[in-house]
Amino acid sequence: MAGQTDHALRGDYSQMRPDYTVLQDYSRYTPTEQDLWKRLYARQSALVPSFACDEFIEILGALNFGAGIPHFDAINAKLFPATGWTLVAVPGLLPDDVFFTHLANRRFPVSVWLRSPEEFEYIVEPDIFHDFFGHVPLLFNKVFADYLEAYGKGGVKAKGLDALDYLARLYWYTVEFGLIQTPKGLRTYGAGTLSSAGELPYCIQSPKPNRIKFDLLRVMQSRYKIDTFQETYFVIDSFQQLFDATAPDFTPHYVRLKQQADIAANAVITDDKLVKL
Ligand code: PHE
Ligand code: CO
């Protein structure tokens, strides 16, 4: 995940380069961490066939990184030829402008540290398991990869227009928690759901949350919560739809959004097209 946090960050930011990247230093991972990785991977990959979109399922199977914490270099040797993206190792969450600049240049920041065994069920801050399992597979998809680059460029621009909060919501409700309609039914492509044992079935099966057809302005108007399962998910029909809907210049959108009130994370409004289970 990206974005602001109000507690102290967990990573070690003392050794980083000016662009916030670090060495992965693979020897630092302990046997306990390797074991935790295998358990996290085994549990999530068993859920994926029922709840993830096909694009994710296929690439996850081909990459097959469940035997231990992945080496970024080994994945980059496959990823760069596929879509021109490169994983870069980082200490943890990044300042917005640093994060956007990496994305705009097709570099995806992945945190180097792994959660503790006590956080097997739930973690708020993105660790290497979330970043890797949740985000890396779809970087192999050409349309999604182009969307993320465009998002990074849009971020640099939004900062100048004082509109970062709006753009952050788009990331949250697509890249982190987006659902997609598929021939197999409703599935998820959002990294925050894909890396969570609880929320992966929940986002698809629970009758509790709202599921609303994706609408760009509606998404950017909507607040979100970072420490509970989501109360609302937005549903796209295809990655191409997402790419096309976000291609136009957002400058007039930001002007409009600033004149309107935000929408609460759990609200449904009259214009919403609800997706029924
Ligand atoms: N079209 C957006 C803009 O002009 C950039 C963008 C693309 C933002 C894709 C998000 C996702 O700001
Ligand atoms: Co994430």
PDB file of C-alpha atoms and ligand atoms in Angstrom:
ATOM      1  CA  MET A   1       0.000   0.000   0.000  1.00  0.00           C
ATOM      2  CA  ALA A   2       1.024   3.549  -0.262  1.00  0.00           C
ATOM      3  CA  GLY A   3       0.019   6.563   1.663  1.00  0.00           C
ATOM      4  CA  GLN A   4       0.302   8.427   4.851  1.00  0.00           C
ATOM      5  CA  THR A   5       0.453   6.966   8.289  1.00  0.00           C
ATOM      6  CA  ASP A   6       0.475   8.706  11.628  1.00  0.00           C
ATOM      7  CA  HIS A   7       2.535   6.227  13.605  1.00  0.00           C
ATOM      8  CA  ALA A   8       6.304   5.719  13.427  1.00  0.00           C
ATOM      9  CA  LEU A   9       7.408   3.744  10.397  1.00  0.00           C
ATOM     10  CA  ARG A  10       8.815   0.290  10.958  1.00  0.00           C
ATOM     11  CA  GLY A  11      11.527   0.080   8.320  1.00  0.00           C
ATOM     12  CA  ASP A  12      15.193   0.944   8.683  1.00  0.00           C
ATOM     13  CA  TYR A  13      15.608   4.179   6.741  1.00  0.00           C
ATOM     14  CA  SER A  14      19.253   4.725   7.786  1.00  0.00           C
ATOM     15  CA  GLN A  15      20.981   2.978   4.861  1.00  0.00           C
ATOM     16  CA  MET A  16      18.920   4.192   1.940  1.00  0.00           C
ATOM     17  CA  ARG A  17      20.022   5.985  -1.213  1.00  0.00           C
ATOM     18  CA  PRO A  18      18.576   9.426  -2.148  1.00  0.00           C
ATOM     19  CA  ASP A  19      15.720   7.744  -4.060  1.00  0.00           C
ATOM     20  CA  TYR A  20      14.880   5.728  -0.905  1.00  0.00           C
ATOM     21  CA  THR A  21      16.046   2.417  -2.401  1.00  0.00           C
ATOM     22  CA  VAL A  22      18.161  -0.058  -0.415  1.00  0.00           C
ATOM     23  CA  LEU A  23      19.913  -3.367  -1.045  1.00  0.00           C
ATOM     24  CA  GLN A  24      17.656  -6.332  -0.469  1.00  0.00           C
ATOM     25  CA  ASP A  25      20.493  -8.020   1.544  1.00  0.00           C
ATOM     26  CA  TYR A  26      19.019 -11.470   1.292  1.00  0.00           C
ATOM     27  CA  SER A  27      21.234 -12.960   4.044  1.00  0.00           C
ATOM     28  CA  ARG A  28      19.319 -10.950   6.671  1.00  0.00           C
ATOM     29  CA  TYR A  29      16.246 -13.164   6.402  1.00  0.00           C
ATOM     30  CA  THR A  30      16.154 -15.688   9.243  1.00  0.00           C
ATOM     31  CA  PRO A  31      14.921 -19.300   9.046  1.00  0.00           C
ATOM     32  CA  THR A  32      11.883 -18.196  11.088  1.00  0.00           C
ATOM     33  CA  GLU A  33      11.088 -15.577   8.454  1.00  0.00           C
ATOM     34  CA  GLN A  34      11.532 -18.039   5.603  1.00  0.00           C
ATOM     35  CA  ASP A  35       9.163 -20.392   7.366  1.00  0.00           C
ATOM     36  CA  LEU A  36       6.621 -17.629   7.929  1.00  0.00           C
ATOM     37  CA  TRP A  37       6.820 -16.701   4.237  1.00  0.00           C
ATOM     38  CA  LYS A  38       6.057 -20.296   3.217  1.00  0.00           C
ATOM     39  CA  ARG A  39       3.069 -20.427   5.539  1.00  0.00           C
ATOM     40  CA  LEU A  40       1.718 -17.069   4.367  1.00  0.00           C
ATOM     41  CA  TYR A  41       2.165 -18.072   0.743  1.00  0.00           C
ATOM     42  CA  ALA A  42       0.570 -21.497   1.178  1.00  0.00           C
ATOM     43  CA  ARG A  43      -2.494 -20.045   2.845  1.00  0.00           C
ATOM     44  CA  GLN A  44      -3.032 -17.222   0.353  1.00  0.00           C
ATOM     45  CA  SER A  45      -2.325 -19.255  -2.770  1.00  0.00           C
ATOM     46  CA  ALA A  46      -4.960 -21.785  -1.682  1.00  0.00           C
ATOM     47  CA  LEU A  47      -7.578 -19.000  -1.613  1.00  0.00           C
ATOM     48  CA  VAL A  48      -6.589 -17.387  -4.895  1.00  0.00           C
ATOM     49  CA  PRO A  49      -8.318 -19.839  -7.312  1.00  0.00           C
ATOM     50  CA  SER A  50     -11.733 -19.005  -5.830  1.00  0.00           C
ATOM     51  CA  PHE A  51     -11.388 -15.268  -5.333  1.00  0.00           C
ATOM     52  CA  ALA A  52      -8.703 -13.691  -7.558  1.00  0.00           C
ATOM     53  CA  CYS A  53      -9.073 -12.648 -11.186  1.00  0.00           C
ATOM     54  CA  ASP A  54      -7.621 -14.992 -13.803  1.00  0.00           C
ATOM     55  CA  GLU A  55      -4.810 -12.610 -14.748  1.00  0.00           C
ATOM     56  CA  PHE A  56      -3.516 -12.846 -11.180  1.00  0.00           C
ATOM     57  CA  ILE A  57      -4.015 -16.600 -10.839  1.00  0.00           C
ATOM     58  CA  GLU A  58      -2.118 -17.368 -14.023  1.00  0.00           C
ATOM     59  CA  ILE A  59       0.927 -15.271 -13.246  1.00  0.00           C
ATOM     60  CA  LEU A  60       1.092 -16.373  -9.631  1.00  0.00           C
ATOM     61  CA  GLY A  61       1.234 -19.982 -10.782  1.00  0.00           C
ATOM     62  CA  ALA A  62       3.924 -19.260 -13.358  1.00  0.00           C
ATOM     63  CA  LEU A  63       6.106 -17.295 -10.917  1.00  0.00           C
ATOM     64  CA  ASN A  64       5.748 -19.867  -8.168  1.00  0.00           C
ATOM     65  CA  PHE A  65       7.575 -17.977  -5.400  1.00  0.00           C
ATOM     66  CA  GLY A  66       6.254 -19.943  -2.446  1.00  0.00           C
ATOM     67  CA  ALA A  67       9.401 -21.846  -1.528  1.00  0.00           C
ATOM     68  CA  GLY A  68      11.033 -18.908   0.247  1.00  0.00           C
ATOM     69  CA  ILE A  69      11.278 -15.127   0.295  1.00  0.00           C
ATOM     70  CA  PRO A  70      11.860 -14.158  -3.353  1.00  0.00           C
ATOM     71  CA  HIS A  71      15.065 -12.601  -4.618  1.00  0.00           C
ATOM     72  CA  PHE A  72      14.104  -9.323  -6.306  1.00  0.00           C
ATOM     73  CA  ASP A  73      16.835  -9.833  -8.935  1.00  0.00           C
ATOM     74  CA  ALA A  74      15.396 -13.183 -10.010  1.00  0.00           C
ATOM     75  CA  ILE A  75      11.904 -11.721 -10.460  1.00  0.00           C
ATOM     76  CA  ASN A  76      13.285  -8.684 -12.277  1.00  0.00           C
ATOM     77  CA  ALA A  77      14.941 -10.994 -14.818  1.00  0.00           C
ATOM     78  CA  LYS A  78      11.402 -12.074 -15.793  1.00  0.00           C
ATOM     79  CA  LEU A  79       9.478  -8.871 -15.110  1.00  0.00           C
ATOM     80  CA  PHE A  80      11.577  -6.424 -17.109  1.00  0.00           C
ATOM     81  CA  PRO A  81      11.348  -8.398 -20.364  1.00  0.00           C
ATOM     82  CA  ALA A  82       7.584  -8.866 -19.809  1.00  0.00           C
ATOM     83  CA  THR A  83       6.432  -5.271 -19.171  1.00  0.00           C
ATOM     84  CA  GLY A  84       9.493  -3.072 -18.625  1.00  0.00           C
ATOM     85  CA  TRP A  85       8.887  -2.842 -14.857  1.00  0.00           C
ATOM     86  CA  THR A  86      11.598  -3.304 -12.205  1.00  0.00           C
ATOM     87  CA  LEU A  87      11.159  -4.037  -8.516  1.00  0.00           C
ATOM     88  CA  VAL A  88      13.196  -1.795  -6.226  1.00  0.00           C
ATOM     89  CA  ALA A  89      13.855  -2.637  -2.572  1.00  0.00           C
ATOM     90  CA  VAL A  90      12.782   0.054  -0.078  1.00  0.00           C
ATOM     91  CA  PRO A  91      12.716   0.324   3.744  1.00  0.00           C
ATOM     92  CA  GLY A  92       8.907   0.673   3.908  1.00  0.00           C
ATOM     93  CA  LEU A  93       6.341   3.365   3.170  1.00  0.00           C
ATOM     94  CA  LEU A  94       7.663   6.234   1.070  1.00  0.00           C
ATOM     95  CA  PRO A  95       6.911   9.961   0.851  1.00  0.00           C
ATOM     96  CA  ASP A  96       4.257  10.495  -1.833  1.00  0.00           C
ATOM     97  CA  ASP A  97       6.506  12.236  -4.340  1.00  0.00           C
ATOM     98  CA  VAL A  98       9.187   9.540  -4.077  1.00  0.00           C
ATOM     99  CA  PHE A  99       6.573   6.817  -4.531  1.00  0.00           C
ATOM    100  CA  PHE A 100       4.988   8.515  -7.556  1.00  0.00           C
ATOM    101  CA  THR A 101       8.343   9.118  -9.217  1.00  0.00           C
ATOM    102  CA  HIS A 102       9.207   5.429  -8.962  1.00  0.00           C
ATOM    103  CA  LEU A 103       5.864   4.392 -10.480  1.00  0.00           C
ATOM    104  CA  ALA A 104       6.114   6.989 -13.243  1.00  0.00           C
ATOM    105  CA  ASN A 105       9.411   5.354 -14.226  1.00  0.00           C
ATOM    106  CA  ARG A 106       8.044   1.812 -14.049  1.00  0.00           C
ATOM    107  CA  ARG A 107       9.832   0.968 -10.810  1.00  0.00           C
ATOM    108  CA  PHE A 108       7.723  -0.737  -8.156  1.00  0.00           C
ATOM    109  CA  PRO A 109       8.887  -0.220  -4.541  1.00  0.00           C
ATOM    110  CA  VAL A 110       8.784  -3.377  -2.403  1.00  0.00           C
ATOM    111  CA  SER A 111       9.425  -3.256   1.352  1.00  0.00           C
ATOM    112  CA  VAL A 112      12.291  -5.526   2.432  1.00  0.00           C
ATOM    113  CA  TRP A 113      11.041  -6.492   5.894  1.00  0.00           C
ATOM    114  CA  LEU A 114       8.613  -9.292   6.756  1.00  0.00           C
ATOM    115  CA  ARG A 115       5.922  -9.090   9.433  1.00  0.00           C
ATOM    116  CA  SER A 116       6.297 -10.980  12.714  1.00  0.00           C
ATOM    117  CA  PRO A 117       4.604 -14.360  13.268  1.00  0.00           C
ATOM    118  CA  GLU A 118       2.074 -12.596  15.553  1.00  0.00           C
ATOM    119  CA  GLU A 119       0.911 -10.627  12.517  1.00  0.00           C
ATOM    120  CA  PHE A 120       0.057 -13.735  10.523  1.00  0.00           C
ATOM    121  CA  GLU A 121      -3.616 -12.723  10.403  1.00  0.00           C
ATOM    122  CA  TYR A 122      -3.541  -8.993   9.854  1.00  0.00           C
ATOM    123  CA  ILE A 123      -1.083  -6.175   9.325  1.00  0.00           C
ATOM    124  CA  VAL A 124      -1.767  -2.492   8.691  1.00  0.00           C
ATOM    125  CA  GLU A 125       1.592  -1.456   7.240  1.00  0.00           C
ATOM    126  CA  PRO A 126       2.746  -3.014   3.960  1.00  0.00           C
ATOM    127  CA  ASP A 127       5.518  -5.602   4.399  1.00  0.00           C
ATOM    128  CA  ILE A 128       7.295  -7.704   1.784  1.00  0.00           C
ATOM    129  CA  PHE A 129       4.521 -10.283   1.776  1.00  0.00           C
ATOM    130  CA  HIS A 130       1.819  -7.732   0.985  1.00  0.00           C
ATOM    131  CA  ASP A 131       3.959  -5.917  -1.565  1.00  0.00           C
ATOM    132  CA  PHE A 132       5.137  -9.059  -3.272  1.00  0.00           C
ATOM    133  CA  PHE A 133       2.175 -11.389  -3.188  1.00  0.00           C
ATOM    134  CA  GLY A 134      -0.392  -8.645  -3.648  1.00  0.00           C
ATOM    135  CA  HIS A 135       1.246  -6.351  -6.180  1.00  0.00           C
ATOM    136  CA  VAL A 136       3.935  -8.102  -8.186  1.00  0.00           C
ATOM    137  CA  PRO A 137       1.860 -10.594 -10.225  1.00  0.00           C
ATOM    138  CA  LEU A 138      -0.241  -7.922 -11.952  1.00  0.00           C
ATOM    139  CA  LEU A 139       2.871  -5.948 -12.911  1.00  0.00           C
ATOM    140  CA  PHE A 140       3.178  -8.696 -15.542  1.00  0.00           C
ATOM    141  CA  ASN A 141      -0.134  -7.626 -17.108  1.00  0.00           C
ATOM    142  CA  LYS A 142       0.473  -5.071 -19.863  1.00  0.00           C
ATOM    143  CA  VAL A 143      -2.672  -2.965 -19.374  1.00  0.00           C
ATOM    144  CA  PHE A 144      -2.414  -2.935 -15.597  1.00  0.00           C
ATOM    145  CA  ALA A 145       1.299  -2.101 -15.828  1.00  0.00           C
ATOM    146  CA  ASP A 146       0.499   0.876 -18.060  1.00  0.00           C
ATOM    147  CA  TYR A 147      -2.217   2.008 -15.641  1.00  0.00           C
ATOM    148  CA  LEU A 148       0.265   2.068 -12.749  1.00  0.00           C
ATOM    149  CA  GLU A 149       2.776   4.111 -14.715  1.00  0.00           C
ATOM    150  CA  ALA A 150       0.039   6.578 -15.671  1.00  0.00           C
ATOM    151  CA  TYR A 151      -0.983   6.702 -12.025  1.00  0.00           C
ATOM    152  CA  GLY A 152       2.557   7.644 -11.004  1.00  0.00           C
ATOM    153  CA  LYS A 153       2.636  10.446 -13.550  1.00  0.00           C
ATOM    154  CA  GLY A 154      -0.788  11.578 -12.371  1.00  0.00           C
ATOM    155  CA  GLY A 155       0.551  11.654  -8.815  1.00  0.00           C
ATOM    156  CA  VAL A 156       3.338  14.043  -9.634  1.00  0.00           C
ATOM    157  CA  LYS A 157       0.745  16.277 -11.279  1.00  0.00           C
ATOM    158  CA  ALA A 158      -1.846  15.976  -8.473  1.00  0.00           C
ATOM    159  CA  LYS A 159       0.736  17.096  -5.938  1.00  0.00           C
ATOM    160  CA  GLY A 160       1.169  20.335  -7.860  1.00  0.00           C
ATOM    161  CA  LEU A 161      -2.619  20.803  -7.926  1.00  0.00           C
ATOM    162  CA  ASP A 162      -3.019  20.096  -4.211  1.00  0.00           C
ATOM    163  CA  ALA A 163      -5.207  17.088  -5.010  1.00  0.00           C
ATOM    164  CA  LEU A 164      -3.239  14.165  -3.583  1.00  0.00           C
ATOM    165  CA  ASP A 165      -6.029  12.999  -1.283  1.00  0.00           C
ATOM    166  CA  TYR A 166      -8.322  12.462  -4.263  1.00  0.00           C
ATOM    167  CA  LEU A 167      -5.736  10.529  -6.222  1.00  0.00           C
ATOM    168  CA  ALA A 168      -4.802   8.426  -3.185  1.00  0.00           C
ATOM    169  CA  ARG A 169      -8.426   7.260  -3.016  1.00  0.00           C
ATOM    170  CA  LEU A 170      -8.226   6.064  -6.590  1.00  0.00           C
ATOM    171  CA  TYR A 171      -5.178   3.949  -5.722  1.00  0.00           C
ATOM    172  CA  TRP A 172      -6.873   2.614  -2.638  1.00  0.00           C
ATOM    173  CA  TYR A 173     -10.112   1.622  -4.365  1.00  0.00           C
ATOM    174  CA  THR A 174      -8.411   0.125  -7.455  1.00  0.00           C
ATOM    175  CA  VAL A 175      -4.839  -1.071  -6.929  1.00  0.00           C
ATOM    176  CA  GLU A 176      -5.409  -2.028  -3.283  1.00  0.00           C
ATOM    177  CA  PHE A 177      -9.078  -3.024  -3.049  1.00  0.00           C
ATOM    178  CA  GLY A 178     -10.506  -3.168  -6.567  1.00  0.00           C
ATOM    179  CA  LEU A 179     -12.972  -5.850  -7.663  1.00  0.00           C
ATOM    180  CA  ILE A 180     -13.529  -6.980 -11.244  1.00  0.00           C
ATOM    181  CA  GLN A 181     -16.481  -8.606 -12.996  1.00  0.00           C
ATOM    182  CA  THR A 182     -15.359 -11.762 -14.834  1.00  0.00           C
ATOM    183  CA  PRO A 183     -17.025 -14.708 -16.649  1.00  0.00           C
ATOM    184  CA  LYS A 184     -16.458 -16.670 -13.427  1.00  0.00           C
ATOM    185  CA  GLY A 185     -18.266 -14.007 -11.397  1.00  0.00           C
ATOM    186  CA  LEU A 186     -16.981 -11.305  -9.127  1.00  0.00           C
ATOM    187  CA  ARG A 187     -13.228 -11.512  -8.447  1.00  0.00           C
ATOM    188  CA  THR A 188     -10.565  -9.270  -6.911  1.00  0.00           C
ATOM    189  CA  TYR A 189      -7.441  -7.687  -8.360  1.00  0.00           C
ATOM    190  CA  GLY A 190      -6.691  -5.511  -5.308  1.00  0.00           C
ATOM    191  CA  ALA A 191      -3.414  -6.198  -3.518  1.00  0.00           C
ATOM    192  CA  GLY A 192      -4.837  -5.401  -0.083  1.00  0.00           C
ATOM    193  CA  THR A 193      -7.398  -8.164  -0.492  1.00  0.00           C
ATOM    194  CA  LEU A 194      -5.100 -10.622  -2.297  1.00  0.00           C
ATOM    195  CA  SER A 195      -2.561 -10.580   0.549  1.00  0.00           C
ATOM    196  CA  SER A 196      -5.145 -10.855   3.349  1.00  0.00           C
ATOM    197  CA  ALA A 197      -6.479 -14.216   4.506  1.00  0.00           C
ATOM    198  CA  GLY A 198      -9.582 -12.653   6.013  1.00  0.00           C
ATOM    199  CA  GLU A 199     -10.443 -10.027   3.439  1.00  0.00           C
ATOM    200  CA  LEU A 200      -9.882 -12.183   0.350  1.00  0.00           C
ATOM    201  CA  PRO A 201     -13.008 -14.301   0.911  1.00  0.00           C
ATOM    202  CA  TYR A 202     -14.797 -11.393   2.598  1.00  0.00           C
ATOM    203  CA  CYS A 203     -14.555  -8.990  -0.350  1.00  0.00           C
ATOM    204  CA  ILE A 204     -16.189 -11.524  -2.669  1.00  0.00           C
ATOM    205  CA  GLN A 205     -18.608 -13.386  -0.425  1.00  0.00           C
ATOM    206  CA  SER A 206     -19.685 -11.248   2.519  1.00  0.00           C
ATOM    207  CA  PRO A 207     -23.142  -9.654   2.277  1.00  0.00           C
ATOM    208  CA  LYS A 208     -21.934  -6.752   4.453  1.00  0.00           C
ATOM    209  CA  PRO A 209     -19.913  -4.380   2.245  1.00  0.00           C
ATOM    210  CA  ASN A 210     -21.289  -2.214  -0.578  1.00  0.00           C
ATOM    211  CA  ARG A 211     -20.137  -3.198  -4.055  1.00  0.00           C
ATOM    212  CA  ILE A 212     -20.555  -0.337  -6.491  1.00  0.00           C
ATOM    213  CA  LYS A 213     -19.787  -0.089 -10.194  1.00  0.00           C
ATOM    214  CA  PHE A 214     -16.610   1.899 -10.749  1.00  0.00           C
ATOM    215  CA  ASP A 215     -17.175   5.600 -11.336  1.00  0.00           C
ATOM    216  CA  LEU A 216     -14.056   7.762 -11.340  1.00  0.00           C
ATOM    217  CA  LEU A 217     -15.475  10.846  -9.638  1.00  0.00           C
ATOM    218  CA  ARG A 218     -17.403   8.792  -7.096  1.00  0.00           C
ATOM    219  CA  VAL A 219     -14.221   6.934  -6.154  1.00  0.00           C
ATOM    220  CA  MET A 220     -12.163  10.094  -5.726  1.00  0.00           C
ATOM    221  CA  GLN A 221     -14.895  11.615  -3.546  1.00  0.00           C
ATOM    222  CA  SER A 222     -14.994   8.622  -1.203  1.00  0.00           C
ATOM    223  CA  ARG A 223     -13.144   8.377   2.100  1.00  0.00           C
ATOM    224  CA  TYR A 224     -11.680   5.040   3.191  1.00  0.00           C
ATOM    225  CA  LYS A 225     -10.572   3.286   6.353  1.00  0.00           C
ATOM    226  CA  ILE A 226      -7.146   1.724   6.648  1.00  0.00           C
ATOM    227  CA  ASP A 227      -7.595  -0.454   9.727  1.00  0.00           C
ATOM    228  CA  THR A 228     -10.734  -2.509   9.069  1.00  0.00           C
ATOM    229  CA  PHE A 229     -12.092  -4.582   6.210  1.00  0.00           C
ATOM    230  CA  GLN A 230     -13.470  -2.205   3.603  1.00  0.00           C
ATOM    231  CA  GLU A 231     -17.083  -1.074   3.824  1.00  0.00           C
ATOM    232  CA  THR A 232     -17.244  -0.356   0.099  1.00  0.00           C
ATOM    233  CA  TYR A 233     -15.593  -1.918  -2.954  1.00  0.00           C
ATOM    234  CA  PHE A 234     -15.717  -0.550  -6.500  1.00  0.00           C
ATOM    235  CA  VAL A 235     -16.142  -2.972  -9.389  1.00  0.00           C
ATOM    236  CA  ILE A 236     -14.557  -2.600 -12.839  1.00  0.00           C
ATOM    237  CA  ASP A 237     -15.381  -4.618 -15.973  1.00  0.00           C
ATOM    238  CA  SER A 238     -11.815  -4.790 -17.282  1.00  0.00           C
ATOM    239  CA  PHE A 239      -8.370  -3.270 -16.828  1.00  0.00           C
ATOM    240  CA  GLN A 240      -8.902  -1.534 -20.159  1.00  0.00           C
ATOM    241  CA  GLN A 241     -11.995   0.208 -18.759  1.00  0.00           C
ATOM    242  CA  LEU A 242      -9.913   1.397 -15.806  1.00  0.00           C
ATOM    243  CA  PHE A 243      -7.119   2.606 -18.047  1.00  0.00           C
ATOM    244  CA  ASP A 244      -9.489   4.429 -20.410  1.00  0.00           C
ATOM    245  CA  ALA A 245     -11.527   6.034 -17.605  1.00  0.00           C
ATOM    246  CA  THR A 246      -8.382   7.457 -16.011  1.00  0.00           C
ATOM    247  CA  ALA A 247      -6.632   8.601 -19.207  1.00  0.00           C
ATOM    248  CA  PRO A 248      -8.218  12.111 -19.486  1.00  0.00           C
ATOM    249  CA  ASP A 249      -6.699  15.096 -17.702  1.00  0.00           C
ATOM    250  CA  PHE A 250      -7.892  15.134 -14.072  1.00  0.00           C
ATOM    251  CA  THR A 251      -7.412  18.888 -13.606  1.00  0.00           C
ATOM    252  CA  PRO A 252     -11.124  19.753 -14.092  1.00  0.00           C
ATOM    253  CA  HIS A 253     -12.094  16.781 -11.913  1.00  0.00           C
ATOM    254  CA  TYR A 254     -10.040  18.155  -9.044  1.00  0.00           C
ATOM    255  CA  VAL A 255     -11.717  21.568  -9.371  1.00  0.00           C
ATOM    256  CA  ARG A 256     -15.137  19.898  -9.104  1.00  0.00           C
ATOM    257  CA  LEU A 257     -14.157  17.608  -6.244  1.00  0.00           C
ATOM    258  CA  LYS A 258     -12.964  20.537  -4.150  1.00  0.00           C
ATOM    259  CA  GLN A 259     -16.431  22.093  -4.431  1.00  0.00           C
ATOM    260  CA  GLN A 260     -18.166  18.944  -3.224  1.00  0.00           C
ATOM    261  CA  ALA A 261     -18.383  17.210   0.128  1.00  0.00           C
ATOM    262  CA  ASP A 262     -16.612  13.888   0.594  1.00  0.00           C
ATOM    263  CA  ILE A 263     -18.641  10.681   0.773  1.00  0.00           C
ATOM    264  CA  ALA A 264     -18.312   8.500   3.885  1.00  0.00           C
ATOM    265  CA  ALA A 265     -16.619   5.105   3.511  1.00  0.00           C
ATOM    266  CA  ASN A 266     -19.845   3.227   4.193  1.00  0.00           C
ATOM    267  CA  ALA A 267     -22.309   5.426   2.273  1.00  0.00           C
ATOM    268  CA  VAL A 268     -24.432   4.575  -0.754  1.00  0.00           C
ATOM    269  CA  ILE A 269     -25.688   7.487  -2.860  1.00  0.00           C
ATOM    270  CA  THR A 270     -28.559   7.675  -5.388  1.00  0.00           C
ATOM    271  CA  ASP A 271     -26.418   7.483  -8.498  1.00  0.00           C
ATOM    272  CA  ASP A 272     -24.551   4.344  -7.357  1.00  0.00           C
ATOM    273  CA  LYS A 273     -25.010   1.231  -9.470  1.00  0.00           C
ATOM    274  CA  LEU A 274     -24.916  -1.562  -6.957  1.00  0.00           C
ATOM    275  CA  VAL A 275     -23.436  -4.942  -7.861  1.00  0.00           C
ATOM    276  CA  LYS A 276     -25.439  -7.724  -6.272  1.00  0.00           C
ATOM    277  CA  LEU A 277     -23.934 -11.049  -5.221  1.00  0.00           C
TER     278      LEU A 277
HETATM  279  N1  PHE B   1      -5.174  11.177 -16.271  1.00  0.00           N
HETATM  280  C1  PHE B   1      -4.710  11.504 -14.953  1.00  0.00           C
HETATM  281  C2  PHE B   1      -4.384  12.996 -14.811  1.00  0.00           C
HETATM  282  O1  PHE B   1      -4.432  13.738 -15.746  1.00  0.00           O
HETATM  283  C3  PHE B   1      -3.467  10.685 -14.614  1.00  0.00           C
HETATM  284  C4  PHE B   1      -3.837   9.335 -14.099  1.00  0.00           C
HETATM  285  C5  PHE B   1      -3.830   8.227 -14.899  1.00  0.00           C
HETATM  286  C6  PHE B   1      -4.153   9.208 -12.781  1.00  0.00           C
HETATM  287  C7  PHE B   1      -4.152   6.991 -14.395  1.00  0.00           C
HETATM  288  C8  PHE B   1      -4.477   7.982 -12.270  1.00  0.00           C
HETATM  289  C9  PHE B   1      -4.483   6.873 -13.061  1.00  0.00           C
HETATM  290  O2  PHE B   1      -4.086  13.426 -13.730  1.00  0.00           O
HETATM  291 CO    CO B   2      -0.136  -2.194  -1.386  1.00  0.00          CO
END
